[in-house]
PDB file of N, CA and C in Angstrom:
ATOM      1  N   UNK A   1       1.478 -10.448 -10.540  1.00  0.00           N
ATOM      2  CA  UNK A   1       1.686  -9.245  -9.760  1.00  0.00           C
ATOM      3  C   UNK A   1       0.631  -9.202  -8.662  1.00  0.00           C
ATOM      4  N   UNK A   2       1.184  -9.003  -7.495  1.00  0.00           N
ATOM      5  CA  UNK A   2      -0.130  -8.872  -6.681  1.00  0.00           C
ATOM      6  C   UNK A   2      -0.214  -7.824  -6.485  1.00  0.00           C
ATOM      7  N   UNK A   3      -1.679  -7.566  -6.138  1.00  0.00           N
ATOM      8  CA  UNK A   3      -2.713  -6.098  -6.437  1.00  0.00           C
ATOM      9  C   UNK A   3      -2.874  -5.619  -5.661  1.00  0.00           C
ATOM     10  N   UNK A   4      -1.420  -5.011  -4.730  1.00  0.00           N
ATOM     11  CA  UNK A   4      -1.394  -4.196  -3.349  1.00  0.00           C
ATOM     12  C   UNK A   4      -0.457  -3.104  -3.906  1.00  0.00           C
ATOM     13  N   UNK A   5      -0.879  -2.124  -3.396  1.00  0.00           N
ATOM     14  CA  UNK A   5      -0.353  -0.460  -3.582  1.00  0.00           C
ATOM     15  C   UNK A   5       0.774  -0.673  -2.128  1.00  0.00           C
ATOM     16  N   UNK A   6       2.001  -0.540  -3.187  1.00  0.00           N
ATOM     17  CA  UNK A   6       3.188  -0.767  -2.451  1.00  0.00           C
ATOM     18  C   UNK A   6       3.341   0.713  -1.168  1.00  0.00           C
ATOM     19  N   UNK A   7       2.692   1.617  -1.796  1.00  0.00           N
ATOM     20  CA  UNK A   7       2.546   2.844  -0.660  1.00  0.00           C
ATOM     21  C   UNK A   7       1.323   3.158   0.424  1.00  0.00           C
ATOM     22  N   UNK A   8       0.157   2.896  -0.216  1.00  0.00           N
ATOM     23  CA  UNK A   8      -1.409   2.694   0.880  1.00  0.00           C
ATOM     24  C   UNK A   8      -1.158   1.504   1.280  1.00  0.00           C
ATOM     25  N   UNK A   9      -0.771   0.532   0.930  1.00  0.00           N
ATOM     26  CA  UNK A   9      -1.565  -0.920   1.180  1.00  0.00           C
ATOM     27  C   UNK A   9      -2.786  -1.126   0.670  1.00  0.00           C
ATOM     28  N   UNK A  10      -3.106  -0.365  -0.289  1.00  0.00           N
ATOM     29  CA  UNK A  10      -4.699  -0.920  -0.839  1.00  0.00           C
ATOM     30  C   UNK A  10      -4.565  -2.011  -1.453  1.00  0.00           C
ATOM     31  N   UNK A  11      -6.116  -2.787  -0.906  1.00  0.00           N
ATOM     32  CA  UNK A  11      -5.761  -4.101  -2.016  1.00  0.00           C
ATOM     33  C   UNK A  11      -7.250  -3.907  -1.952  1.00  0.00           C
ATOM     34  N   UNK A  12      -7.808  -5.444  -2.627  1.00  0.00           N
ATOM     35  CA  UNK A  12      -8.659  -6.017  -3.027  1.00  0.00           C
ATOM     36  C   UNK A  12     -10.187  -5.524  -2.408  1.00  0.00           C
ATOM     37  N   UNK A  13     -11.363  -5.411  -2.265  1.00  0.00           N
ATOM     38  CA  UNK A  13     -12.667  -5.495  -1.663  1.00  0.00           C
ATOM     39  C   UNK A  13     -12.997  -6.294  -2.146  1.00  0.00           C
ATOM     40  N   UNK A  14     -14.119  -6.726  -1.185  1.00  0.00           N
ATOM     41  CA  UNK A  14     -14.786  -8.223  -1.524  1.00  0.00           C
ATOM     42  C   UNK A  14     -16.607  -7.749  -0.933  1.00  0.00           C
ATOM     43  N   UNK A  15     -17.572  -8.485  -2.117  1.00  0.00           N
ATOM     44  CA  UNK A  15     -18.511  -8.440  -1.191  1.00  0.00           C
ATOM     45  C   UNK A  15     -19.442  -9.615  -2.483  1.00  0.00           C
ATOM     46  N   UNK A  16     -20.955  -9.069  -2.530  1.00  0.00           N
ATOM     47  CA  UNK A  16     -21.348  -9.640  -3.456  1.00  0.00           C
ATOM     48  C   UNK A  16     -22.258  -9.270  -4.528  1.00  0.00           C
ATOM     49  N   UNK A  17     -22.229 -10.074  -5.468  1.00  0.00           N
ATOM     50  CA  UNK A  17     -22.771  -9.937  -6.662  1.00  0.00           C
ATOM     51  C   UNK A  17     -24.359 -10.380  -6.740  1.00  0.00           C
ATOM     52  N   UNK A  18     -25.593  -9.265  -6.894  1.00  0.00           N
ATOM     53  CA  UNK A  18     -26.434  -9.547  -7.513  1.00  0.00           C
ATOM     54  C   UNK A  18     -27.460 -10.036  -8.432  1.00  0.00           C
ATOM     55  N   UNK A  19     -28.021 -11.125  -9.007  1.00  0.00           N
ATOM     56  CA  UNK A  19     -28.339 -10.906  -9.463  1.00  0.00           C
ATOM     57  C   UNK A  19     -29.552 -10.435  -9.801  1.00  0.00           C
ATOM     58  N   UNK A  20     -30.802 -10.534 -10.878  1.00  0.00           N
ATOM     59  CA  UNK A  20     -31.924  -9.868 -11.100  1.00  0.00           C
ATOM     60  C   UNK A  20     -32.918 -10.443  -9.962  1.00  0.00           C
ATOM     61  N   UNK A  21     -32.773 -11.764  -9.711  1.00  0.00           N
ATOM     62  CA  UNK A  21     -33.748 -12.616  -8.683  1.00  0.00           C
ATOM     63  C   UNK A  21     -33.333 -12.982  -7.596  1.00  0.00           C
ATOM     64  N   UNK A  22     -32.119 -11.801  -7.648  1.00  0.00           N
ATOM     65  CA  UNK A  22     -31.417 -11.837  -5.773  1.00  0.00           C
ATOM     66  C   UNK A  22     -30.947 -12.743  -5.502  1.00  0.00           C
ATOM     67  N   UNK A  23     -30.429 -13.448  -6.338  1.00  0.00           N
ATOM     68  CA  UNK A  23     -28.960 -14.518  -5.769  1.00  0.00           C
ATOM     69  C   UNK A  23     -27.998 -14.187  -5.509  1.00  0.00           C
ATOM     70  N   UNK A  24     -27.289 -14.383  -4.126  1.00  0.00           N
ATOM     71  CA  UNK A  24     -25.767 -13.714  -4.487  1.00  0.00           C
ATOM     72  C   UNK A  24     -24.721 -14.965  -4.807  1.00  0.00           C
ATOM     73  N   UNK A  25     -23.786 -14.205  -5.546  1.00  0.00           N
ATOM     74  CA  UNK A  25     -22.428 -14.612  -5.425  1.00  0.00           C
ATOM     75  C   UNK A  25     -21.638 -14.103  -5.426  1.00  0.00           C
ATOM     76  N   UNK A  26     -20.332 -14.121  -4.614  1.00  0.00           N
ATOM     77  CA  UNK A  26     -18.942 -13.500  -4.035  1.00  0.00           C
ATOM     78  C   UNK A  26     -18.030 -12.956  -5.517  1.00  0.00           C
ATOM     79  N   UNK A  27     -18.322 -11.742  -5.460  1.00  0.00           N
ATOM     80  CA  UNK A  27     -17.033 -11.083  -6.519  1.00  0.00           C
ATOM     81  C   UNK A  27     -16.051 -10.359  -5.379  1.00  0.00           C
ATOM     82  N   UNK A  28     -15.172  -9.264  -6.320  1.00  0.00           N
ATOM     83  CA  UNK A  28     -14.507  -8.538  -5.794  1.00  0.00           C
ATOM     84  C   UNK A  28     -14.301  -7.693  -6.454  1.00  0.00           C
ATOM     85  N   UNK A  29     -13.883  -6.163  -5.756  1.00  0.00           N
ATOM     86  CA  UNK A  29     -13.387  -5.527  -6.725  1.00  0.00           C
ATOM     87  C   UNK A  29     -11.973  -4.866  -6.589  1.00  0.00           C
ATOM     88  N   UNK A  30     -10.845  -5.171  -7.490  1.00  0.00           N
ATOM     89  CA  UNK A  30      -9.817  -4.927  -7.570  1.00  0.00           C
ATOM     90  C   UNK A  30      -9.339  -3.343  -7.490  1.00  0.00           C
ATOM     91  N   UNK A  31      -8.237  -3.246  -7.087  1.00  0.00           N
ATOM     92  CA  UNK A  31      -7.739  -2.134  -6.600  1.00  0.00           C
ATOM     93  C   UNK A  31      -7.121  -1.702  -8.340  1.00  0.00           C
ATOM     94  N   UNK A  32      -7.141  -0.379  -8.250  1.00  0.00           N
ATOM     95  CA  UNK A  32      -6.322   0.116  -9.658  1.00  0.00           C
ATOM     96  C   UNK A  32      -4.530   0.082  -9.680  1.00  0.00           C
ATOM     97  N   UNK A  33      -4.129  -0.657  -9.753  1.00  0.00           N
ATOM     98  CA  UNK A  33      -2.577  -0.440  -9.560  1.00  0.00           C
ATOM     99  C   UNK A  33      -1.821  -0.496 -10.770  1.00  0.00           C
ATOM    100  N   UNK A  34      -1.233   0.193 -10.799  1.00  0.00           N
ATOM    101  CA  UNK A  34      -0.072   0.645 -12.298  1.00  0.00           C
ATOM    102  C   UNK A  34       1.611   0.299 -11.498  1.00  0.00           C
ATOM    103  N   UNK A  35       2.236  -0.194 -12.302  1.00  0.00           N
ATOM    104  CA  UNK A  35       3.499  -0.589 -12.468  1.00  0.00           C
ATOM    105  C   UNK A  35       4.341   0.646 -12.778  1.00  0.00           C
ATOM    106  N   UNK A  36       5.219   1.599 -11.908  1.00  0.00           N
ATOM    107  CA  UNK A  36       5.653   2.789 -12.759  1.00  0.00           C
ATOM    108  C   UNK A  36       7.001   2.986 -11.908  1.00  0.00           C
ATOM    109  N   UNK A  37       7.552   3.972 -12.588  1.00  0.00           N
ATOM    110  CA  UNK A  37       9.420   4.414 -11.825  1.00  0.00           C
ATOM    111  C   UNK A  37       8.767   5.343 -10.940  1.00  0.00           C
ATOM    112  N   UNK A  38       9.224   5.365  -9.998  1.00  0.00           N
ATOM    113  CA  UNK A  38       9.556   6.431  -8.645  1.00  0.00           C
ATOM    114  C   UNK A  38      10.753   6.593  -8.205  1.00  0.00           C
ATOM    115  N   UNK A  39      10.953   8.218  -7.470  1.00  0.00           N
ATOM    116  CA  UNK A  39      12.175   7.954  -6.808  1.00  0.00           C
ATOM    117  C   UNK A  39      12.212   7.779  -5.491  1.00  0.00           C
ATOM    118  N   UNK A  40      12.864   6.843  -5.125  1.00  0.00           N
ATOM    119  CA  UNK A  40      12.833   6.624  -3.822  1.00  0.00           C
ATOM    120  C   UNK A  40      14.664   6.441  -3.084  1.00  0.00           C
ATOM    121  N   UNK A  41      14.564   7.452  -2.079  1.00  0.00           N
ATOM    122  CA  UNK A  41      15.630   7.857  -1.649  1.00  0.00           C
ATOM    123  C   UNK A  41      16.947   8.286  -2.386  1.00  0.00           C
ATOM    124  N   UNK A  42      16.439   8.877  -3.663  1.00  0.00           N
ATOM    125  CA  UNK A  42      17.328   9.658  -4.707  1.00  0.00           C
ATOM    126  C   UNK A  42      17.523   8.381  -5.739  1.00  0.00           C
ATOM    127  N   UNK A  43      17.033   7.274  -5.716  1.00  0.00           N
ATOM    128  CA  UNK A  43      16.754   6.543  -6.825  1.00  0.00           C
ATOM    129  C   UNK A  43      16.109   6.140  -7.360  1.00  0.00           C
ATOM    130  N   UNK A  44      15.948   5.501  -8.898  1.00  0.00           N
ATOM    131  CA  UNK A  44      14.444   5.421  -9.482  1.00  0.00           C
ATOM    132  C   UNK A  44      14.455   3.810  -8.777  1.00  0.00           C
ATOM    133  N   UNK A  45      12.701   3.835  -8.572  1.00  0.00           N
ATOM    134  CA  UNK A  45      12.484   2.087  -8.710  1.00  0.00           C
ATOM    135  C   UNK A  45      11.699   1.605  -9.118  1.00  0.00           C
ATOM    136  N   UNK A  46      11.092   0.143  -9.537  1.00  0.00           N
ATOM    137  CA  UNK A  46       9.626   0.235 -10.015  1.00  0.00           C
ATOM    138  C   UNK A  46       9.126  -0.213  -8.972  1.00  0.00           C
ATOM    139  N   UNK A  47       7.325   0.756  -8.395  1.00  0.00           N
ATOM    140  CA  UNK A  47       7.034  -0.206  -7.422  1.00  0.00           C
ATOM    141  C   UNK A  47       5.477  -0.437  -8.405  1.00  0.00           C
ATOM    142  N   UNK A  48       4.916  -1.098  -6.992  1.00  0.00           N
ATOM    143  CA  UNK A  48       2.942  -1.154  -7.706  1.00  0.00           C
ATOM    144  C   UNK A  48       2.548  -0.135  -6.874  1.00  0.00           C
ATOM    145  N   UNK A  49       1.701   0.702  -7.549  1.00  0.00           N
ATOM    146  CA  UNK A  49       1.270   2.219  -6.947  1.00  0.00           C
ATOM    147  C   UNK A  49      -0.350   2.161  -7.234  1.00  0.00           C
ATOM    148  N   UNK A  50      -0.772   2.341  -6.821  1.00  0.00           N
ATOM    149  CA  UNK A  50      -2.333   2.731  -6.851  1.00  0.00           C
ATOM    150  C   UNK A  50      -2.742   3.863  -7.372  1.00  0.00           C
ATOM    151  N   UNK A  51      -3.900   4.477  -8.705  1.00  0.00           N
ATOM    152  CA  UNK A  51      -3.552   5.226  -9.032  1.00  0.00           C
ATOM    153  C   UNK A  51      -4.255   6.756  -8.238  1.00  0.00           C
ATOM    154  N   UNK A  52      -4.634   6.250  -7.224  1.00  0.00           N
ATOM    155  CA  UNK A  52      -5.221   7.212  -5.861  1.00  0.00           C
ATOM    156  C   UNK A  52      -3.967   8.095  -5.461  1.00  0.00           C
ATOM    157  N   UNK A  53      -2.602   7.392  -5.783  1.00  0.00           N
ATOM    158  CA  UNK A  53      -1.585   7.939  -4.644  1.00  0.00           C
ATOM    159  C   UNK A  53      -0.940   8.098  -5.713  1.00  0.00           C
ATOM    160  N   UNK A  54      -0.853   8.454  -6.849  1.00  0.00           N
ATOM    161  CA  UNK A  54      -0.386   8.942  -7.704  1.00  0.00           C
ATOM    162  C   UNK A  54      -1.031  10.293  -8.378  1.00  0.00           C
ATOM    163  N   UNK A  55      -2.389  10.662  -8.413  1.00  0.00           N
ATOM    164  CA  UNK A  55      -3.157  11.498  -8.463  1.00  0.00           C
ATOM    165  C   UNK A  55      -2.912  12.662  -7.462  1.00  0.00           C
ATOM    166  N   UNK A  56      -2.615  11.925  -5.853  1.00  0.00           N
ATOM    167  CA  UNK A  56      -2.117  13.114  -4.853  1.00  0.00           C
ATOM    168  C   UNK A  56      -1.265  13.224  -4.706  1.00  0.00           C
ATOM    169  N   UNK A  57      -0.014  13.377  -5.454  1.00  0.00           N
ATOM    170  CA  UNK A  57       1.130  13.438  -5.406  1.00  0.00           C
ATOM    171  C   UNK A  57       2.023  12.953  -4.239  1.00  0.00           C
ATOM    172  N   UNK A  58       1.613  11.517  -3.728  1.00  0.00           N
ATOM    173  CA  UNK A  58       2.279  11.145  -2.623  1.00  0.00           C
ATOM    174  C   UNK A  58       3.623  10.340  -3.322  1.00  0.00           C
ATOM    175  N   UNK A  59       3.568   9.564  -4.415  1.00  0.00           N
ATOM    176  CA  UNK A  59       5.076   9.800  -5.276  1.00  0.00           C
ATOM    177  C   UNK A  59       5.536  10.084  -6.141  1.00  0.00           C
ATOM    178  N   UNK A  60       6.897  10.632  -6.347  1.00  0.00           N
ATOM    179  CA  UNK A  60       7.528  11.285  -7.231  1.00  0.00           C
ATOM    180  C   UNK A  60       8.108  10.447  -8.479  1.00  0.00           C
ATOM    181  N   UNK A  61       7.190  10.665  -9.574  1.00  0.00           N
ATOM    182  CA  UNK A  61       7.444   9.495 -10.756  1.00  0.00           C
ATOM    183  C   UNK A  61       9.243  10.140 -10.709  1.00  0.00           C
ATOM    184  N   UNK A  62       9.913   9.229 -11.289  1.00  0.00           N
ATOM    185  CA  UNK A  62      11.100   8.906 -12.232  1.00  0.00           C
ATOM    186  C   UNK A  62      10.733   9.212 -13.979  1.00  0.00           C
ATOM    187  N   UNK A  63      11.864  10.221 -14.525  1.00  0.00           N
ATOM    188  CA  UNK A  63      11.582  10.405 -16.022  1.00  0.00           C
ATOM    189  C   UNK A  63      12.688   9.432 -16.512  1.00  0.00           C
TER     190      UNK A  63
END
């Protein structure tokens, strides 16, 4: 599944990882995305939703 919010476009950040004696190395940090029903244009569908845009009611789950 790729880890883009089918409604923001949020995906991925990238930067780096610390450690105690200040080395870096390249992590990332992943976007929260949930798999869920919405309706979209009077039908249910599954998309990948972020759970930012689900919190503000930008879509309307499917029961």
């Amino acid at each position: 599944m790729a880890r883009v919010c089918d409604i923001c476009k949020k995906t991925a950040m990238t930067g780096m990882k610390y450690s105690h004696s200040h080395r870096k190395t390249h992590r990332r940090w992943e976007a929260n995305i949930k798999k869920i029903r919405v309706i979209v244009n009077g039908t249910p569908r599954r998309l990948n939703v972020c759970t930012s845009c689900i919190r503000s009611g930008k879509v309307q789950r499917a029961i």
